[in-house]
GROMACS .gro file of C-alpha atoms in nm:
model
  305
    1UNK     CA    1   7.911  -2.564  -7.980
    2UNK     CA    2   8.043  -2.249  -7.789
    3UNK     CA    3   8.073  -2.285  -7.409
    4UNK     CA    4   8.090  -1.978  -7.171
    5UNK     CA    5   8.204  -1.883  -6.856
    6UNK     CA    6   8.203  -1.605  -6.629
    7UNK     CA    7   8.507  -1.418  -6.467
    8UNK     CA    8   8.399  -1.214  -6.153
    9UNK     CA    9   8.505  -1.098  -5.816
   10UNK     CA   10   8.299  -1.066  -5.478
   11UNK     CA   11   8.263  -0.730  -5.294
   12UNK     CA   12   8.035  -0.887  -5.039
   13UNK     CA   13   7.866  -1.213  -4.947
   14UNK     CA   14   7.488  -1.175  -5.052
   15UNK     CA   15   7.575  -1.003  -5.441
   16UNK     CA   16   7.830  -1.290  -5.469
   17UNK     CA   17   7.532  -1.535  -5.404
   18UNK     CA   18   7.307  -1.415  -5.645
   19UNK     CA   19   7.581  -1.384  -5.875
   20UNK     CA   20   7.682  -1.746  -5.865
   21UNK     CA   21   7.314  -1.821  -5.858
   22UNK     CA   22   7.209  -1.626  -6.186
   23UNK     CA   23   7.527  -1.779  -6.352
   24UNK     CA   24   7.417  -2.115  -6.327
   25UNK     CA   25   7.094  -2.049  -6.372
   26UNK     CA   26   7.147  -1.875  -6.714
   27UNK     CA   27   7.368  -2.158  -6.880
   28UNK     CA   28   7.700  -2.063  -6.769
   29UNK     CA   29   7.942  -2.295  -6.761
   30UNK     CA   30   8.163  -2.196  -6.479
   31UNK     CA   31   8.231  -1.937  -6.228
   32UNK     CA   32   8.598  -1.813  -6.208
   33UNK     CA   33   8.736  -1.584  -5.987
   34UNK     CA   34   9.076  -1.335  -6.072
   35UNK     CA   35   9.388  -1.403  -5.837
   36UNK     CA   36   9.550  -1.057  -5.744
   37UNK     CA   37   9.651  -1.102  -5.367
   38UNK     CA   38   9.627  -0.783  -5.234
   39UNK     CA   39   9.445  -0.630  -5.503
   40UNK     CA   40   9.103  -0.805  -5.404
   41UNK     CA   41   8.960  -1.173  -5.276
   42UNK     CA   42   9.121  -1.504  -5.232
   43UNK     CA   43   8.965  -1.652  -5.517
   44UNK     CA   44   8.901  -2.033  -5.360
   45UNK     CA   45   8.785  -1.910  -5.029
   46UNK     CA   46   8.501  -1.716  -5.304
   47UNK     CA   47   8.496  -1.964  -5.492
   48UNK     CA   48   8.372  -2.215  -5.146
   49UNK     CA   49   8.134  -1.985  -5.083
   50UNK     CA   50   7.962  -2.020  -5.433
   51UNK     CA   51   7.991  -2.400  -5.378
   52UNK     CA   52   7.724  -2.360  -5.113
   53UNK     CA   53   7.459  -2.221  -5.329
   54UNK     CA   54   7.568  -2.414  -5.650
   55UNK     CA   55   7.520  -2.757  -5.776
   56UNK     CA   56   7.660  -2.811  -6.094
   57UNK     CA   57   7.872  -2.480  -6.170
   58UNK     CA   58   8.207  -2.540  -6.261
   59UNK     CA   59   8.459  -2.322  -5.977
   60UNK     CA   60   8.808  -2.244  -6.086
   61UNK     CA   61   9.072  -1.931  -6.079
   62UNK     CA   62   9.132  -1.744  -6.360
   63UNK     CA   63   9.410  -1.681  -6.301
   64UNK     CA   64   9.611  -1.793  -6.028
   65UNK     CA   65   9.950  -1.624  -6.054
   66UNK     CA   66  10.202  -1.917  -6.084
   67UNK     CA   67  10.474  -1.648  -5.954
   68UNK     CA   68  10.336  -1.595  -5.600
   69UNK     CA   69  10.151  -1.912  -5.509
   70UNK     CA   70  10.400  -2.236  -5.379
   71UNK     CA   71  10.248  -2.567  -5.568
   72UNK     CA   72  10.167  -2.752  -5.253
   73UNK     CA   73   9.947  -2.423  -5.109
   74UNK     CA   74   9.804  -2.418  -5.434
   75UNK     CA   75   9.724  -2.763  -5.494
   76UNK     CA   76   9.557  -2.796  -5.121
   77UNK     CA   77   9.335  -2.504  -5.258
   78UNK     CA   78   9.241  -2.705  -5.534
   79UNK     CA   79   9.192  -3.030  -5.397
   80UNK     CA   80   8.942  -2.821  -5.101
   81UNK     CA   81   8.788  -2.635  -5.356
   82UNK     CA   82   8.711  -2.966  -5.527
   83UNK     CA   83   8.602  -3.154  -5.210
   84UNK     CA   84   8.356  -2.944  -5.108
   85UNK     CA   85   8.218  -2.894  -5.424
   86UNK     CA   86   8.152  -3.229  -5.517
   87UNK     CA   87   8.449  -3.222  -5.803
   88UNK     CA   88   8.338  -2.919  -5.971
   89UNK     CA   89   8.664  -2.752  -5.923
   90UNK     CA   90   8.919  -2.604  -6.185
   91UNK     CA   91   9.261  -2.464  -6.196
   92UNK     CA   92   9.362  -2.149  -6.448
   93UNK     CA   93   9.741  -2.035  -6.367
   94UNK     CA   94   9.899  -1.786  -6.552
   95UNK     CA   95  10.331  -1.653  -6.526
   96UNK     CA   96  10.249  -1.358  -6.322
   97UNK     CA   97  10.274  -0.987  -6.452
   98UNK     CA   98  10.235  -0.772  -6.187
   99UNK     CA   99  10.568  -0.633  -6.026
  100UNK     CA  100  10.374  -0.513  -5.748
  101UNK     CA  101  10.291  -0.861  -5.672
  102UNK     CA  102  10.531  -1.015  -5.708
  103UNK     CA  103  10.729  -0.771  -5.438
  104UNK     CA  104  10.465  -0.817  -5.231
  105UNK     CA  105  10.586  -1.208  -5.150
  106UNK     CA  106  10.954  -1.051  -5.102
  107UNK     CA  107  11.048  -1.116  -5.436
  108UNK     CA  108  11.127  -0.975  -5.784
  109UNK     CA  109  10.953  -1.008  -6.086
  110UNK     CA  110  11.176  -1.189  -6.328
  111UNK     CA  111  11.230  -1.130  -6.686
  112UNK     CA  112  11.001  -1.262  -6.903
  113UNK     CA  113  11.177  -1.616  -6.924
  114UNK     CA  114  11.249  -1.689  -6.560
  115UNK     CA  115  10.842  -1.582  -6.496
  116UNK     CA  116  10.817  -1.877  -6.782
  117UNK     CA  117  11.000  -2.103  -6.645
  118UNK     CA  118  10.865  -2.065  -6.296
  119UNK     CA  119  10.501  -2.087  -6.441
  120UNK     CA  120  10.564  -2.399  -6.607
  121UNK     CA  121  10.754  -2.543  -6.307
  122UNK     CA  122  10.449  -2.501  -6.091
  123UNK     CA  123  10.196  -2.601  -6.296
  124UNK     CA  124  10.405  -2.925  -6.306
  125UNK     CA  125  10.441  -2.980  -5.966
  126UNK     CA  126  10.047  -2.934  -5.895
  127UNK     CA  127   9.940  -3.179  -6.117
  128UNK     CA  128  10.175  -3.427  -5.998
  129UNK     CA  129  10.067  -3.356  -5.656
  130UNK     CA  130   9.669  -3.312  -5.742
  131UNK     CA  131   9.749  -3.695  -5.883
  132UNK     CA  132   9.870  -3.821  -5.556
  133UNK     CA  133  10.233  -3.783  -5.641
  134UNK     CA  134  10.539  -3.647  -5.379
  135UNK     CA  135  10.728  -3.388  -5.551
  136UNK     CA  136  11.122  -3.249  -5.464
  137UNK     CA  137  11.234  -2.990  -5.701
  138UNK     CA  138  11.519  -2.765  -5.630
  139UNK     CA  139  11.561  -2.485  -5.891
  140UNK     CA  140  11.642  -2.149  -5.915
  141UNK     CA  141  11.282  -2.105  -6.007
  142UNK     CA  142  11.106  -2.350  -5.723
  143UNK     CA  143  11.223  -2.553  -5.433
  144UNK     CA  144  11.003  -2.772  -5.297
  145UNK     CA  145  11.112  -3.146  -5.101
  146UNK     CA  146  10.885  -3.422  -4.999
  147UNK     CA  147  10.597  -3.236  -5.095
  148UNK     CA  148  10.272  -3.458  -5.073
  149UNK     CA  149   9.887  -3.430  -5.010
  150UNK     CA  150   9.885  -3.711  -4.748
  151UNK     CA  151   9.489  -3.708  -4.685
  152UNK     CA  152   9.310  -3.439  -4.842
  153UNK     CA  153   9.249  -3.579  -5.218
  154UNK     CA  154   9.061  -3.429  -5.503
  155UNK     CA  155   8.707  -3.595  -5.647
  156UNK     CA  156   8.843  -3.548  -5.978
  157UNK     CA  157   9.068  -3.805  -6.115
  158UNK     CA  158   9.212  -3.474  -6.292
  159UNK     CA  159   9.116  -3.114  -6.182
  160UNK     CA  160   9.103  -2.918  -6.537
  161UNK     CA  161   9.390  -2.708  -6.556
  162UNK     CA  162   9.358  -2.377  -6.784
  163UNK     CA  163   9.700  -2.175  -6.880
  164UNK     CA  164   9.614  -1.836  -6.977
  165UNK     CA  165   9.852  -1.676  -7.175
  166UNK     CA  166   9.977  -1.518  -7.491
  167UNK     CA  167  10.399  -1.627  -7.440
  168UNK     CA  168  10.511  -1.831  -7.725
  169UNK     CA  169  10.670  -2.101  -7.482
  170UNK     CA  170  10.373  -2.103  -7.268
  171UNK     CA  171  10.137  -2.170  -7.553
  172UNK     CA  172  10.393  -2.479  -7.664
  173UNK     CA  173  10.374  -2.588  -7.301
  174UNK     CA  174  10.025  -2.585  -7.273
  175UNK     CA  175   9.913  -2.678  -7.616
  176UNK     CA  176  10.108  -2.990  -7.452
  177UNK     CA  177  10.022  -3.028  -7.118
  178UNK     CA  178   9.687  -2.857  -7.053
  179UNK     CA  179   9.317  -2.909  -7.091
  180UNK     CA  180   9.200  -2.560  -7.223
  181UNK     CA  181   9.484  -2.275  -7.337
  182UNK     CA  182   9.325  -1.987  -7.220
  183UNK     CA  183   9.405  -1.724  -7.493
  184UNK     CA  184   9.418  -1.353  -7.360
  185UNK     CA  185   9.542  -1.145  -7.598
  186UNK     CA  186   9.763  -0.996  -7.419
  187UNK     CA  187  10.067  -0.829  -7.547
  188UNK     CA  188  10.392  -0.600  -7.349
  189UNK     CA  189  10.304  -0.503  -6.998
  190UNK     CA  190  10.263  -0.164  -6.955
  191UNK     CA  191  10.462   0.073  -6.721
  192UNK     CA  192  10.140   0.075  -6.434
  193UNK     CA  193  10.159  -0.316  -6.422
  194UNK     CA  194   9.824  -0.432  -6.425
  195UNK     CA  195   9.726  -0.312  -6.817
  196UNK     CA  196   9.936  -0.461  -7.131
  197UNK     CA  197   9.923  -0.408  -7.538
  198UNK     CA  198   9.724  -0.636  -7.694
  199UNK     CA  199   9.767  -0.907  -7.978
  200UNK     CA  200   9.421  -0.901  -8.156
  201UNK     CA  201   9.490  -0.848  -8.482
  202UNK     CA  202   9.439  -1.181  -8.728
  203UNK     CA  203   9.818  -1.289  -8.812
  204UNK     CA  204   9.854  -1.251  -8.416
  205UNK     CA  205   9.632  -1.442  -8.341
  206UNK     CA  206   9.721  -1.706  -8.619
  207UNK     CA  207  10.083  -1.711  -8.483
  208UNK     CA  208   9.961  -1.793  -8.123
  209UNK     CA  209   9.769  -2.073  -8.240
  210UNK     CA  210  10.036  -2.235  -8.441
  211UNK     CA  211  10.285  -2.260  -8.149
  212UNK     CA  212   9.978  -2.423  -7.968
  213UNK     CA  213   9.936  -2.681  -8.231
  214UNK     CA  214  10.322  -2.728  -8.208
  215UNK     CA  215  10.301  -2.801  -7.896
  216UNK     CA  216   9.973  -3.049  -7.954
  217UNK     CA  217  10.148  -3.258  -8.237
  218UNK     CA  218  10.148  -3.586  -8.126
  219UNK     CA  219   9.833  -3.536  -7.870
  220UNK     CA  220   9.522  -3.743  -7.904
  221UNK     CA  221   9.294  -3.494  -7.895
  222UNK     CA  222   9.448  -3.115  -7.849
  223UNK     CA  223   9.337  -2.881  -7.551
  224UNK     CA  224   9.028  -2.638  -7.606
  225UNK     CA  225   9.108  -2.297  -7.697
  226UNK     CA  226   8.900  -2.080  -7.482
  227UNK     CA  227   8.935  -1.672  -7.512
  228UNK     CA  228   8.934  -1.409  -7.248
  229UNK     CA  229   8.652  -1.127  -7.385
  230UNK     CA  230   8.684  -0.806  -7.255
  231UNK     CA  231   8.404  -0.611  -7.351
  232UNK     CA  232   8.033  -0.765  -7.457
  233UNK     CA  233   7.753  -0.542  -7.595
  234UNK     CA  234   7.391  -0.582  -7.746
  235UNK     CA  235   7.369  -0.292  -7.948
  236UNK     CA  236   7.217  -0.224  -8.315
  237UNK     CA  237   7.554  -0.018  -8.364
  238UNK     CA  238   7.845  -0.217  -8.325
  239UNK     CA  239   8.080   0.014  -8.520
  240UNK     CA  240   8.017   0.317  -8.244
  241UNK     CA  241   8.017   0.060  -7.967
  242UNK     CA  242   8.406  -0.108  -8.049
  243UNK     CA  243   8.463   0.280  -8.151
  244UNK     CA  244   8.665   0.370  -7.827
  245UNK     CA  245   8.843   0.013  -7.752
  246UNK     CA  246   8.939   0.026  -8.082
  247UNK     CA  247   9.108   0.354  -8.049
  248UNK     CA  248   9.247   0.261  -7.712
  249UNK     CA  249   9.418  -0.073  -7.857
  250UNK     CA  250   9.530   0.094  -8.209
  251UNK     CA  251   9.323  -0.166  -8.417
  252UNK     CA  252   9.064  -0.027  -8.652
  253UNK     CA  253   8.723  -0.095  -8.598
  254UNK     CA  254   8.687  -0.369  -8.862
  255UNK     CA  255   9.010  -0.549  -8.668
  256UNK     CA  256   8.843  -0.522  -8.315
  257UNK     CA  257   8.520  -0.692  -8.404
  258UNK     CA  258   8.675  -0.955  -8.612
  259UNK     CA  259   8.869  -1.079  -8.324
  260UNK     CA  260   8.723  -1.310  -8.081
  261UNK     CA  261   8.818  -1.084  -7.784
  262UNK     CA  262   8.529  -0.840  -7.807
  263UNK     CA  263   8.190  -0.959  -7.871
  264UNK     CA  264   7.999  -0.639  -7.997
  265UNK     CA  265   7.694  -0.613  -8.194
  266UNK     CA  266   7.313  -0.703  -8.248
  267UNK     CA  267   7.234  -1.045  -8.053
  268UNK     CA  268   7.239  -1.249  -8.433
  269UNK     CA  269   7.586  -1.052  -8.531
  270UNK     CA  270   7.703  -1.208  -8.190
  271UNK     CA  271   7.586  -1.521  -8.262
  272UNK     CA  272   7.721  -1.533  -8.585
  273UNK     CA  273   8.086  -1.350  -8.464
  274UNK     CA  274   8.107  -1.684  -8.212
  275UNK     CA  275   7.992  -1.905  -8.514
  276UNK     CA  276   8.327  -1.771  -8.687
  277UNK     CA  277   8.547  -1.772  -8.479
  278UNK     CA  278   8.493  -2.141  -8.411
  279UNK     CA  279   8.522  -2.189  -8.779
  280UNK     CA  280   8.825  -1.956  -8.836
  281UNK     CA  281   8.985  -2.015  -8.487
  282UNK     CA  282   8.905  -2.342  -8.384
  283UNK     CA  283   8.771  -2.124  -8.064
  284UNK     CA  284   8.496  -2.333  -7.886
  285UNK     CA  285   8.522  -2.139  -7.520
  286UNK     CA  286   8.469  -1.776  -7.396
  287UNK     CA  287   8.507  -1.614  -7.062
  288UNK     CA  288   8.318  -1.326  -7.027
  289UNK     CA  289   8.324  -1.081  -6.712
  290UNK     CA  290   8.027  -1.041  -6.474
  291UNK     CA  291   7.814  -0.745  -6.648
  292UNK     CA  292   7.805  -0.925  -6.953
  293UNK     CA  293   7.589  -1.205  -6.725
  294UNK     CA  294   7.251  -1.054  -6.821
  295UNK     CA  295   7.269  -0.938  -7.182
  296UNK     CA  296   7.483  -1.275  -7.290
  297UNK     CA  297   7.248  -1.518  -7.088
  298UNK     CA  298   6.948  -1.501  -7.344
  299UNK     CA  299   7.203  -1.538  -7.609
  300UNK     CA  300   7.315  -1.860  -7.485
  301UNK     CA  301   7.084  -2.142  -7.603
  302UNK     CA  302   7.180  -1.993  -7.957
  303UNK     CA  303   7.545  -1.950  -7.843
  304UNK     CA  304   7.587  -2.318  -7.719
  305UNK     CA  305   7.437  -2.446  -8.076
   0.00000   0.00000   0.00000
Protein backbone atom coordinates (compact mmCIF):
# COMPACT_ATOMS: atom_id res chain seq x y z
CA UNK A 1 0.00 0.00 0.00
CA UNK A 2 1.46 3.43 -1.20
CA UNK A 3 0.27 6.51 0.74
CA UNK A 4 0.51 10.12 -0.72
CA UNK A 5 0.69 13.44 0.27
CA UNK A 6 0.73 16.77 -1.07
CA UNK A 7 3.42 19.60 -0.60
CA UNK A 8 1.98 23.10 -1.47
CA UNK A 9 2.07 26.72 -0.59
CA UNK A 10 -0.85 29.40 -0.41
CA UNK A 11 -0.79 32.60 -2.55
CA UNK A 12 -4.20 33.59 -1.26
CA UNK A 13 -7.01 32.44 0.98
CA UNK A 14 -9.86 31.13 -1.39
CA UNK A 15 -7.19 28.85 -3.94
CA UNK A 16 -5.71 27.57 -0.63
CA UNK A 17 -9.33 26.39 0.30
CA UNK A 18 -10.10 24.60 -2.61
CA UNK A 19 -6.76 23.25 -2.58
CA UNK A 20 -7.01 21.67 0.82
CA UNK A 21 -10.52 20.74 -0.16
CA UNK A 22 -9.69 18.79 -3.50
CA UNK A 23 -6.76 17.13 -1.53
CA UNK A 24 -8.85 15.46 0.79
CA UNK A 25 -11.34 14.88 -1.33
CA UNK A 26 -9.13 12.95 -3.86
CA UNK A 27 -7.45 10.48 -1.28
CA UNK A 28 -4.62 12.44 -0.15
CA UNK A 29 -3.22 11.73 2.82
CA UNK A 30 -1.96 14.98 4.12
CA UNK A 31 -1.46 18.53 3.33
CA UNK A 32 2.09 19.93 4.01
CA UNK A 33 3.24 23.18 3.65
CA UNK A 34 7.30 24.28 2.80
CA UNK A 35 9.02 26.44 5.65
CA UNK A 36 11.17 29.25 3.94
CA UNK A 37 10.59 32.37 6.24
CA UNK A 38 10.88 35.07 4.10
CA UNK A 39 10.70 33.28 0.99
CA UNK A 40 6.79 32.67 1.30
CA UNK A 41 3.95 31.65 4.14
CA UNK A 42 4.20 30.61 7.69
CA UNK A 43 3.38 27.19 7.07
CA UNK A 44 1.10 26.48 10.49
CA UNK A 45 -0.72 29.72 10.30
CA UNK A 46 -1.67 27.91 6.41
CA UNK A 47 -1.80 25.05 7.64
CA UNK A 48 -4.89 26.51 10.49
CA UNK A 49 -6.52 27.81 7.84
CA UNK A 50 -6.91 24.40 5.98
CA UNK A 51 -8.00 22.98 9.39
CA UNK A 52 -11.17 24.99 8.95
CA UNK A 53 -12.33 23.43 5.81
CA UNK A 54 -10.82 19.91 6.57
CA UNK A 55 -11.85 17.03 8.62
CA UNK A 56 -9.65 14.30 8.40
CA UNK A 57 -6.50 15.68 6.35
CA UNK A 58 -3.39 15.15 7.95
CA UNK A 59 -1.51 19.08 8.43
CA UNK A 60 2.20 19.12 8.89
CA UNK A 61 5.46 21.19 7.55
CA UNK A 62 7.56 19.87 5.19
CA UNK A 63 10.01 21.14 6.13
CA UNK A 64 10.47 23.21 9.00
CA UNK A 65 14.07 24.40 9.02
CA UNK A 66 15.52 23.08 12.38
CA UNK A 67 18.28 25.99 11.91
CA UNK A 68 15.97 29.02 12.30
CA UNK A 69 13.04 27.89 14.39
CA UNK A 70 13.79 27.75 18.62
CA UNK A 71 12.11 24.23 19.86
CA UNK A 72 9.71 25.82 22.26
CA UNK A 73 8.27 28.34 19.21
CA UNK A 74 8.16 25.38 17.25
CA UNK A 75 6.62 23.00 19.45
CA UNK A 76 3.71 25.71 20.47
CA UNK A 77 3.13 25.67 16.59
CA UNK A 78 2.67 22.16 16.70
CA UNK A 79 0.75 21.60 19.65
CA UNK A 80 -1.86 24.75 18.05
CA UNK A 81 -1.75 23.29 14.86
CA UNK A 82 -2.84 20.03 16.52
CA UNK A 83 -5.50 21.58 18.81
CA UNK A 84 -7.39 23.11 16.45
CA UNK A 85 -7.35 20.46 14.18
CA UNK A 86 -8.62 17.87 16.22
CA UNK A 87 -4.96 15.97 16.33
CA UNK A 88 -4.42 15.90 12.73
CA UNK A 89 -1.20 17.68 13.01
CA UNK A 90 2.43 16.63 11.89
CA UNK A 91 5.92 17.81 12.21
CA UNK A 92 8.67 17.44 9.12
CA UNK A 93 12.08 19.33 10.18
CA UNK A 94 14.89 19.28 8.12
CA UNK A 95 19.03 20.88 9.04
CA UNK A 96 18.48 23.97 7.12
CA UNK A 97 20.29 24.79 3.73
CA UNK A 98 19.67 28.07 2.88
CA UNK A 99 22.47 30.67 3.86
CA UNK A 100 20.13 33.32 3.14
CA UNK A 101 18.07 32.06 5.89
CA UNK A 102 19.85 31.37 8.04
CA UNK A 103 21.39 35.22 8.02
CA UNK A 104 18.18 36.31 8.06
CA UNK A 105 17.76 35.21 12.06
CA UNK A 106 21.33 37.01 12.59
CA UNK A 107 23.15 34.01 12.20
CA UNK A 108 25.50 31.91 10.03
CA UNK A 109 24.94 28.90 8.33
CA UNK A 110 27.21 26.30 9.80
CA UNK A 111 29.14 23.65 8.14
CA UNK A 112 27.47 20.78 7.33
CA UNK A 113 28.03 19.09 10.87
CA UNK A 114 27.15 21.91 13.23
CA UNK A 115 23.66 22.34 10.83
CA UNK A 116 23.54 18.38 11.96
CA UNK A 117 23.98 18.69 15.14
CA UNK A 118 21.67 21.62 15.63
CA UNK A 119 18.90 19.68 13.63
CA UNK A 120 19.10 16.80 15.76
CA UNK A 121 19.27 18.92 18.95
CA UNK A 122 15.94 20.46 18.14
CA UNK A 123 14.13 17.80 17.01
CA UNK A 124 15.01 16.42 20.50
CA UNK A 125 13.96 19.08 22.46
CA UNK A 126 10.37 19.27 20.64
CA UNK A 127 9.46 15.97 21.26
CA UNK A 128 10.36 16.11 24.76
CA UNK A 129 8.41 19.18 25.09
CA UNK A 130 5.33 18.03 22.64
CA UNK A 131 5.37 15.02 25.52
CA UNK A 132 4.90 17.35 28.36
CA UNK A 133 8.52 17.42 29.31
CA UNK A 134 10.71 20.83 30.59
CA UNK A 135 13.78 20.99 28.66
CA UNK A 136 17.38 23.08 29.60
CA UNK A 137 20.00 22.56 27.06
CA UNK A 138 22.95 24.77 26.78
CA UNK A 139 25.11 24.06 23.68
CA UNK A 140 26.93 25.69 21.22
CA UNK A 141 24.21 24.54 18.93
CA UNK A 142 20.90 25.42 21.26
CA UNK A 143 20.29 27.03 24.56
CA UNK A 144 17.19 26.71 25.90
CA UNK A 145 16.32 26.66 30.17
CA UNK A 146 13.11 25.75 31.82
CA UNK A 147 11.48 25.40 28.67
CA UNK A 148 7.85 23.93 29.12
CA UNK A 149 4.30 23.97 27.46
CA UNK A 150 2.50 24.77 30.76
CA UNK A 151 -1.21 24.67 29.25
CA UNK A 152 -1.42 24.41 25.67
CA UNK A 153 -1.05 20.42 25.04
CA UNK A 154 -1.24 18.46 21.87
CA UNK A 155 -4.38 15.82 21.08
CA UNK A 156 -1.86 13.48 19.99
CA UNK A 157 -0.16 11.38 22.50
CA UNK A 158 2.75 11.80 19.75
CA UNK A 159 2.60 14.40 16.87
CA UNK A 160 4.35 12.36 13.82
CA UNK A 161 7.59 13.74 13.31
CA UNK A 162 9.13 13.43 9.60
CA UNK A 163 13.11 14.21 9.08
CA UNK A 164 13.73 14.96 5.59
CA UNK A 165 17.02 14.50 4.55
CA UNK A 166 19.72 12.82 2.57
CA UNK A 167 22.94 13.39 5.50
CA UNK A 168 24.32 10.13 6.50
CA UNK A 169 24.04 11.08 10.33
CA UNK A 170 20.65 12.39 9.90
CA UNK A 171 19.37 9.26 8.27
CA UNK A 172 21.08 7.17 11.45
CA UNK A 173 19.30 9.66 13.69
CA UNK A 174 16.13 9.34 12.24
CA UNK A 175 16.06 5.78 11.14
CA UNK A 176 16.25 5.90 15.16
CA UNK A 177 14.19 8.40 16.42
CA UNK A 178 11.52 9.27 13.83
CA UNK A 179 8.22 8.08 12.48
CA UNK A 180 8.73 8.54 8.63
CA UNK A 181 12.51 9.48 7.12
CA UNK A 182 11.57 11.68 4.57
CA UNK A 183 14.05 10.82 1.71
CA UNK A 184 14.82 13.85 -0.69
CA UNK A 185 17.40 13.09 -2.77
CA UNK A 186 19.18 15.73 -2.29
CA UNK A 187 22.83 16.00 -2.81
CA UNK A 188 25.70 19.36 -2.44
CA UNK A 189 23.97 22.68 -2.21
CA UNK A 190 24.50 24.70 -4.96
CA UNK A 191 26.15 28.20 -5.07
CA UNK A 192 22.29 30.12 -5.34
CA UNK A 193 21.22 28.27 -2.06
CA UNK A 194 17.91 27.10 -2.61
CA UNK A 195 18.80 24.24 -5.57
CA UNK A 196 21.32 21.16 -4.70
CA UNK A 197 22.81 17.97 -6.80
CA UNK A 198 20.91 15.16 -6.46
CA UNK A 199 21.47 11.45 -5.21
CA UNK A 200 19.06 9.41 -7.49
CA UNK A 201 20.98 7.04 -8.91
CA UNK A 202 20.38 3.19 -7.43
CA UNK A 203 23.70 2.54 -5.23
CA UNK A 204 22.73 6.15 -3.81
CA UNK A 205 19.92 5.45 -2.94
CA UNK A 206 20.88 1.91 -1.53
CA UNK A 207 23.58 3.63 0.64
CA UNK A 208 20.99 6.06 2.19
CA UNK A 209 18.85 3.34 3.15
CA UNK A 210 21.42 1.25 4.82
CA UNK A 211 22.51 4.00 7.28
CA UNK A 212 18.66 4.20 7.97
CA UNK A 213 18.44 0.60 8.81
CA UNK A 214 21.62 1.19 10.98
CA UNK A 215 20.11 3.42 12.72
CA UNK A 216 16.65 1.14 13.04
CA UNK A 217 18.56 -2.03 14.38
CA UNK A 218 17.17 -2.75 17.46
CA UNK A 219 13.63 -0.84 16.69
CA UNK A 220 10.37 -2.70 16.87
CA UNK A 221 9.08 -1.73 13.89
CA UNK A 222 11.44 0.83 11.70
CA UNK A 223 10.12 4.36 10.51
CA UNK A 224 8.32 4.62 6.98
CA UNK A 225 10.39 5.70 4.22
CA UNK A 226 8.46 8.29 2.42
CA UNK A 227 10.12 10.16 -0.84
CA UNK A 228 9.98 13.73 -1.91
CA UNK A 229 8.83 13.53 -5.96
CA UNK A 230 9.64 16.31 -7.89
CA UNK A 231 8.10 16.03 -11.08
CA UNK A 232 4.72 13.75 -11.89
CA UNK A 233 3.42 13.24 -15.46
CA UNK A 234 0.64 11.17 -17.32
CA UNK A 235 2.04 10.90 -20.55
CA UNK A 236 2.20 7.89 -23.23
CA UNK A 237 5.98 9.08 -23.62
CA UNK A 238 7.82 8.87 -20.58
CA UNK A 239 11.29 8.78 -22.19
CA UNK A 240 10.67 12.54 -23.81
CA UNK A 241 8.91 13.59 -20.63
CA UNK A 242 12.13 12.68 -17.90
CA UNK A 243 14.18 13.87 -21.19
CA UNK A 244 15.09 17.40 -19.73
CA UNK A 245 15.31 16.53 -15.78
CA UNK A 246 17.36 13.95 -16.77
CA UNK A 247 19.74 16.17 -18.54
CA UNK A 248 19.49 18.78 -15.85
CA UNK A 249 20.49 16.14 -12.99
CA UNK A 250 23.24 14.19 -15.24
CA UNK A 251 21.35 10.77 -14.88
CA UNK A 252 20.33 9.06 -18.07
CA UNK A 253 16.91 8.62 -18.80
CA UNK A 254 16.69 4.94 -17.80
CA UNK A 255 18.31 6.20 -14.16
CA UNK A 256 15.66 9.04 -13.70
CA UNK A 257 12.60 6.90 -14.11
CA UNK A 258 13.91 4.06 -12.13
CA UNK A 259 14.23 6.19 -9.14
CA UNK A 260 11.37 6.83 -6.95
CA UNK A 261 11.85 10.65 -7.18
CA UNK A 262 10.12 11.22 -10.50
CA UNK A 263 6.99 9.52 -11.28
CA UNK A 264 6.72 9.76 -15.19
CA UNK A 265 4.80 7.72 -17.53
CA UNK A 266 1.35 6.19 -18.69
CA UNK A 267 -1.08 5.97 -15.50
CA UNK A 268 -0.31 1.73 -15.34
CA UNK A 269 3.70 2.47 -15.80
CA UNK A 270 3.05 4.75 -12.67
CA UNK A 271 1.31 2.37 -10.96
CA UNK A 272 3.62 -0.20 -11.55
CA UNK A 273 6.98 2.34 -10.94
CA UNK A 274 5.25 2.82 -7.16
CA UNK A 275 4.63 -1.05 -7.08
CA UNK A 276 8.60 -1.28 -7.38
CA UNK A 277 9.81 0.83 -5.58
CA UNK A 278 7.96 -0.54 -2.58
CA UNK A 279 9.38 -3.86 -3.53
CA UNK A 280 12.97 -2.67 -4.30
CA UNK A 281 12.96 0.24 -1.74
CA UNK A 282 10.90 -0.66 0.96
CA UNK A 283 9.24 2.93 -0.11
CA UNK A 284 5.54 2.92 1.07
CA UNK A 285 5.08 7.05 1.08
CA UNK A 286 5.27 9.85 -1.58
CA UNK A 287 4.92 13.57 -1.39
CA UNK A 288 4.01 15.01 -4.40
CA UNK A 289 3.69 18.93 -5.09
CA UNK A 290 0.35 20.65 -5.77
CA UNK A 291 -0.02 20.33 -9.78
CA UNK A 292 0.44 16.83 -9.58
CA UNK A 293 -3.14 16.99 -7.37
CA UNK A 294 -5.32 16.38 -10.45
CA UNK A 295 -3.54 13.95 -12.74
CA UNK A 296 -2.28 11.67 -9.52
CA UNK A 297 -5.82 11.76 -7.78
CA UNK A 298 -7.52 9.20 -10.25
CA UNK A 299 -4.43 7.18 -9.89
CA UNK A 300 -4.87 6.78 -6.32
CA UNK A 301 -7.35 3.97 -5.53
CA UNK A 302 -4.79 1.90 -7.71
CA UNK A 303 -1.84 3.67 -6.00
CA UNK A 304 -3.03 2.92 -2.36
CA UNK A 305 -3.48 -0.99 -3.40
Amino acid sequence: MAIFSVQARPTDAASWADLAGRVEAAGFDALLAADHPGHGASPFVALAAAAGVTSTLGLGSYVSNAGVREPVLLATDVATLDVVSGGRARLGLGAGHTPAEWRAVGRERPDVAGRVRRCVAVAEAVQALLAGDEVTVDTPELAAHAARLTELRPVQARVPLTMGTANSTLLRWAGGQADVVGLTGFGRTLPDGHTHTVRWRADQIEAQLDHVAAGAAGRDAPPALEALVQQVTVTDDAEAAAASIAAHTGLTTAELLATPFVLIGTADEIVTAVAQHRRRWGITRFVVRADAVDPLGPLLPRLGG
